[in-house]
mmCIF file of C-alpha atoms in Angstrom:
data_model
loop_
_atom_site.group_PDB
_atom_site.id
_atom_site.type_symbol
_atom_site.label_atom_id
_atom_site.label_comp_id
_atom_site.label_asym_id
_atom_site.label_seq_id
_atom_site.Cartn_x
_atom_site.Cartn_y
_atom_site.Cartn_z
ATOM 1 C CA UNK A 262 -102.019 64.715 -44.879
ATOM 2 C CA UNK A 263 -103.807 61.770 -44.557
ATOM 3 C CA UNK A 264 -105.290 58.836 -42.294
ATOM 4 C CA UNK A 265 -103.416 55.589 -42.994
ATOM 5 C CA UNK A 266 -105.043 52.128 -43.130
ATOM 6 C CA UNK A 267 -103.647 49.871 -39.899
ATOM 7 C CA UNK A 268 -102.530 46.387 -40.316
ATOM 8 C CA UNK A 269 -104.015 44.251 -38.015
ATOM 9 C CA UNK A 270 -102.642 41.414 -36.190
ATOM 10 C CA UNK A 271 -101.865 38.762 -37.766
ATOM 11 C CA UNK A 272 -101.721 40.322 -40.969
ATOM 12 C CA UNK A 273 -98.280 38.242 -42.318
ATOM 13 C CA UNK A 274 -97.168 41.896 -43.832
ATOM 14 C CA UNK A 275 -96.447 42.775 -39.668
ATOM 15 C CA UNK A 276 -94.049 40.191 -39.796
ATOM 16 C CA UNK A 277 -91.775 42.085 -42.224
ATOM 17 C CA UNK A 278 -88.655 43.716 -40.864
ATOM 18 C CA UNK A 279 -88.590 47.748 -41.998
ATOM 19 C CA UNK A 280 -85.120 48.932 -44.338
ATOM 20 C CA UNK A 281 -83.602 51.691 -42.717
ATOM 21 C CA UNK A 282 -84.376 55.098 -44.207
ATOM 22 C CA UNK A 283 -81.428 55.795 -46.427
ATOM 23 C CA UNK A 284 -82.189 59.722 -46.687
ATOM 24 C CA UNK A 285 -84.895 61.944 -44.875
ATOM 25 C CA UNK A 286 -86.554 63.937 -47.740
ATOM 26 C CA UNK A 287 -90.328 65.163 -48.729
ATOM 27 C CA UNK A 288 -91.566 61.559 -48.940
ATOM 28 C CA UNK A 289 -90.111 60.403 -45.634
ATOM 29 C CA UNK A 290 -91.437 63.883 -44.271
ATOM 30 C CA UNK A 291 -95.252 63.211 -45.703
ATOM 31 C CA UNK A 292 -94.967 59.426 -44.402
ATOM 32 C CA UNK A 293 -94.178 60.830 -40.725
ATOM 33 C CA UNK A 294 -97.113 63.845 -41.167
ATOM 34 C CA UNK A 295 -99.475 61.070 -42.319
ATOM 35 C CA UNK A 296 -98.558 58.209 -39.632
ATOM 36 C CA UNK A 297 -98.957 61.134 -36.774
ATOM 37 C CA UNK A 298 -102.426 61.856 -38.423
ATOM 38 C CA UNK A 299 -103.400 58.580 -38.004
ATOM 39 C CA UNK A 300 -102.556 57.958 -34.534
ATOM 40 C CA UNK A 301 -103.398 60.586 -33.191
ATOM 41 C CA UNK A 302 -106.912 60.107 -35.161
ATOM 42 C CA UNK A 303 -107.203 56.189 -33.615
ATOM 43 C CA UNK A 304 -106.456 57.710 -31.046
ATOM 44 C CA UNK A 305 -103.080 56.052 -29.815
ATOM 45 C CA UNK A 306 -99.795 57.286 -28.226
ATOM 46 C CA UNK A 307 -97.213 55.320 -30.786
ATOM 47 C CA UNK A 308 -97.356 53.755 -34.261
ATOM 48 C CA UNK A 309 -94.667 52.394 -36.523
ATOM 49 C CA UNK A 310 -94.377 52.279 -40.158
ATOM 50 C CA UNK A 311 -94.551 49.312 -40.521
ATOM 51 C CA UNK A 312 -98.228 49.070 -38.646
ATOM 52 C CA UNK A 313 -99.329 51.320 -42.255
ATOM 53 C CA UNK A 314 -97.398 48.695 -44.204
ATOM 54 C CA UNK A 315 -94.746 51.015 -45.241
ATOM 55 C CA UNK A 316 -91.885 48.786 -44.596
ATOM 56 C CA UNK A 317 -88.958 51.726 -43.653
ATOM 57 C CA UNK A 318 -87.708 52.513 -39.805
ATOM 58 C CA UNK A 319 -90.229 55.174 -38.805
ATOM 59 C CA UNK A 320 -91.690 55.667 -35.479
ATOM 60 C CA UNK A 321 -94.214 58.440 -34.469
ATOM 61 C CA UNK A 322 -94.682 58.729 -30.675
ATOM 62 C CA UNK A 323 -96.875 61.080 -28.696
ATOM 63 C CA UNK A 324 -97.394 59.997 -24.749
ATOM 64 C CA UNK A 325 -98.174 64.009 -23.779
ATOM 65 C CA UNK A 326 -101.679 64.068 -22.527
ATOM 66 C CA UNK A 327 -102.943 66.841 -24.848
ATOM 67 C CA UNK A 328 -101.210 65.469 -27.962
ATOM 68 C CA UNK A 329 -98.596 68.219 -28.376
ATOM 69 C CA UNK A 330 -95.361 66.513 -28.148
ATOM 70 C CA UNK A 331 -94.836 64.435 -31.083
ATOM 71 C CA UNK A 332 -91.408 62.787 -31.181
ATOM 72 C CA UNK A 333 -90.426 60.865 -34.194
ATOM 73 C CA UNK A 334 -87.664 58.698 -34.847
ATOM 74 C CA UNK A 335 -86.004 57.619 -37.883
ATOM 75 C CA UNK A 336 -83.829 54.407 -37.933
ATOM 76 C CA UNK A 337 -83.922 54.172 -34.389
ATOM 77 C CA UNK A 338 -81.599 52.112 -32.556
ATOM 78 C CA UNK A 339 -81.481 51.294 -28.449
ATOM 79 C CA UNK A 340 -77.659 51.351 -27.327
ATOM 80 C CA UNK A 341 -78.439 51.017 -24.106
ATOM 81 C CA UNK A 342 -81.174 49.516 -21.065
ATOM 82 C CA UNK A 343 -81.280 48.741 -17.999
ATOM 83 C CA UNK A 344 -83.506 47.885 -15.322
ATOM 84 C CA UNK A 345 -87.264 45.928 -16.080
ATOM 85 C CA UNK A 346 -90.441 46.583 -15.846
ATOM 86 C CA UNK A 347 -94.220 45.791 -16.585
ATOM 87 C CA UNK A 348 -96.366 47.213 -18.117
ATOM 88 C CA UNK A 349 -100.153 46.809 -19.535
ATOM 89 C CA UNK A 350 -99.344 47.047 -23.390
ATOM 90 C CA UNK A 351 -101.865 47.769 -25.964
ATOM 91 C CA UNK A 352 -101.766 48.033 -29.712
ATOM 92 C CA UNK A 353 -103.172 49.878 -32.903
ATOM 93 C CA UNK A 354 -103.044 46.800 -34.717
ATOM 94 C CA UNK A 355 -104.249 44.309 -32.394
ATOM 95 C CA UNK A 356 -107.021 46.816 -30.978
ATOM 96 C CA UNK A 357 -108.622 45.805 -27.550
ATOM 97 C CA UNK A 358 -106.494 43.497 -26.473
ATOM 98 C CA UNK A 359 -103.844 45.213 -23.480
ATOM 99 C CA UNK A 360 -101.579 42.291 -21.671
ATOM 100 C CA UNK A 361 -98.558 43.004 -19.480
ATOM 101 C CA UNK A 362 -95.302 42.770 -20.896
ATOM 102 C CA UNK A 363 -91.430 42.639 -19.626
ATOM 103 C CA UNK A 364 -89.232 45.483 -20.799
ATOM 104 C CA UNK A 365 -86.214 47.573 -19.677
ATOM 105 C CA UNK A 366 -87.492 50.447 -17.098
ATOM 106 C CA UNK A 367 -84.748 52.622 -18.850
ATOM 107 C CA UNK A 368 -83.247 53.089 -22.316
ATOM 108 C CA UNK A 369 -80.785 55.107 -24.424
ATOM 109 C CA UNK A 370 -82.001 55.312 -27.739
ATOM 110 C CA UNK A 371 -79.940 57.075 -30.945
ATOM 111 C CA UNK A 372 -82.159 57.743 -34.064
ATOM 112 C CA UNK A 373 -82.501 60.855 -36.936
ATOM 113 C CA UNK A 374 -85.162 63.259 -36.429
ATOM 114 C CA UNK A 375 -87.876 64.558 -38.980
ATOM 115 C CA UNK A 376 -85.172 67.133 -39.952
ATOM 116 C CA UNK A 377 -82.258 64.377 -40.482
ATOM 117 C CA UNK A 378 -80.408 65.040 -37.704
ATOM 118 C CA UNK A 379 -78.965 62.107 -35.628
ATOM 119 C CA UNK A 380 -79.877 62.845 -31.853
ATOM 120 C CA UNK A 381 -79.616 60.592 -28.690
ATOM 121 C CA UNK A 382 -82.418 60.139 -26.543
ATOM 122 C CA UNK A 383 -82.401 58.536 -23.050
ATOM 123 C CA UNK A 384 -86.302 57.460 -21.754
ATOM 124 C CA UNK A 385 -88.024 55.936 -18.899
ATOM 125 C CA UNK A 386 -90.862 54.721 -18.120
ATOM 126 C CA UNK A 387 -94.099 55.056 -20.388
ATOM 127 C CA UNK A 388 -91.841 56.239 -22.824
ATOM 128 C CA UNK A 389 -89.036 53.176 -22.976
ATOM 129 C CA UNK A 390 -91.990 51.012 -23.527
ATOM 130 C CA UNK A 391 -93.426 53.170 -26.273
ATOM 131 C CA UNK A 392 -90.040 53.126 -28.343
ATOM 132 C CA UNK A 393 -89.213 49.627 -27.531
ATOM 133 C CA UNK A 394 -92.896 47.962 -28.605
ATOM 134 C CA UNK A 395 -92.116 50.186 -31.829
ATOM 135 C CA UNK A 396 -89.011 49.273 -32.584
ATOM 136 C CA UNK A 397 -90.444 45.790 -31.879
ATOM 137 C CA UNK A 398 -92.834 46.769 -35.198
ATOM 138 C CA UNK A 399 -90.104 47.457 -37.145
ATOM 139 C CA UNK A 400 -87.991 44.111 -36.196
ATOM 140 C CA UNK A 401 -91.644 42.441 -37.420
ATOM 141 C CA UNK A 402 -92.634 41.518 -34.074
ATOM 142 C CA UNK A 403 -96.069 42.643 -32.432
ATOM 143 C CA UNK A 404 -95.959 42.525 -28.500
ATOM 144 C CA UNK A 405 -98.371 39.454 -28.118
ATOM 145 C CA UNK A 406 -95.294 37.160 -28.968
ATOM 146 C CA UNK A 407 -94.054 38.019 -26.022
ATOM 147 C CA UNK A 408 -97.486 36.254 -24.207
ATOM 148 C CA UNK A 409 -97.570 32.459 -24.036
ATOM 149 C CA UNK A 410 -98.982 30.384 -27.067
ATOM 150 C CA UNK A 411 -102.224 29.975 -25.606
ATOM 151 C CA UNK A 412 -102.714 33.705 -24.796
ATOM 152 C CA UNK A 413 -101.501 33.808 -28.363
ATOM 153 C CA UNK A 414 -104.326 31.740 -30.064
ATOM 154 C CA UNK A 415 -106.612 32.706 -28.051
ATOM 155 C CA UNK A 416 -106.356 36.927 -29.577
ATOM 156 C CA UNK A 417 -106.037 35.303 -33.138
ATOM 157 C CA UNK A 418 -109.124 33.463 -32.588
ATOM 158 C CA UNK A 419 -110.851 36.651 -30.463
ATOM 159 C CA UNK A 420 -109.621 38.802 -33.813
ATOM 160 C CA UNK A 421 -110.562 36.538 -36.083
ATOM 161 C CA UNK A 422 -113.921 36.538 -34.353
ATOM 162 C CA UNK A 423 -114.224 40.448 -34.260
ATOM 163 C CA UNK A 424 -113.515 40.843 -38.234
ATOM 164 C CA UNK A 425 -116.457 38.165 -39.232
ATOM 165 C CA UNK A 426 -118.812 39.677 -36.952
ATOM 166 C CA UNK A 427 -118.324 43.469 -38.727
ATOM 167 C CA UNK A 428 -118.213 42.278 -42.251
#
């Protein structure tokens, strides 16, 4: 296994929207081992492929408080939400920054396991937000785009900031 390096907002290659995974073999299996490494290394609770610039629909999640739960999901799709709700977001690649953010309170979501297997999932809560803001990652949208342009510069410009002052 091994630690990926994180794309950080606003990196143009986060803009790119992932190709699903046509089959789930050793290399798609090595991807997912590596991407949990990594966030659970950060530490964070969710990271998509796409945040490692590997441009395929992969999502690791992990919201269990002693990092034991790992769920991934492979072309992941939501076919159903209802309900909203906010909720302070953060983000491995745009680190420090959390802002609330609209999203469905509860979801259905159908996706392939590590293993290939199609299964359904439905989730709630901490968990809908998790899946959506990564499926958000593979669609090549970060969650500040959902904050108002201002909010918007004014990360890029806090970011921007950041980088200069440890390089």
């Amino acid at each position: 296994m091994a630690i990926l390096t994180i794309l950080y907002y606003p990196d143009p290659r986060l803009y790119q929207v992932a190709k699903p995974v046509a089959r789930v073999d050793a290399t798609i299996r090595r991807l997912v081992n590596d991407m949990a490494e990594t966030m659970y290394a950060v530490p964070g609770i969710g990271l998509a492929a796409t945040q490692v610039d590997m441009h395929l629909q992969v999502i690791v999640i992990d919201i269990s408080e002693d990092k034991s739960q790992l769920q991934v999901f492979i072309n992941p799709k939501i076919v159903n939400s209802s309900g909203s709700q906010d909720y302070e977001e953060g983000c491995l690649s745009v680190p420090g920054i959390y802002e609330n953010v609209t999203r469905a309170e509860k979801i259905t979501v159908e996706a392939l396991g590590v293993d290939g297997k199609p299964f359904k999932l439905g989730a709630e809560r901490l968990l809908a937000v998790c899946i959506q803001h990564e499926i958000d990652h593979l669609k090549g949208k970060v969650f500040v785009e959902y904050l108002s342009q201002l909010k918007q510069a004014r990360i890029k410009n806090k970011l921007k900031k950041r980088l200069r002052v440890t390089m």
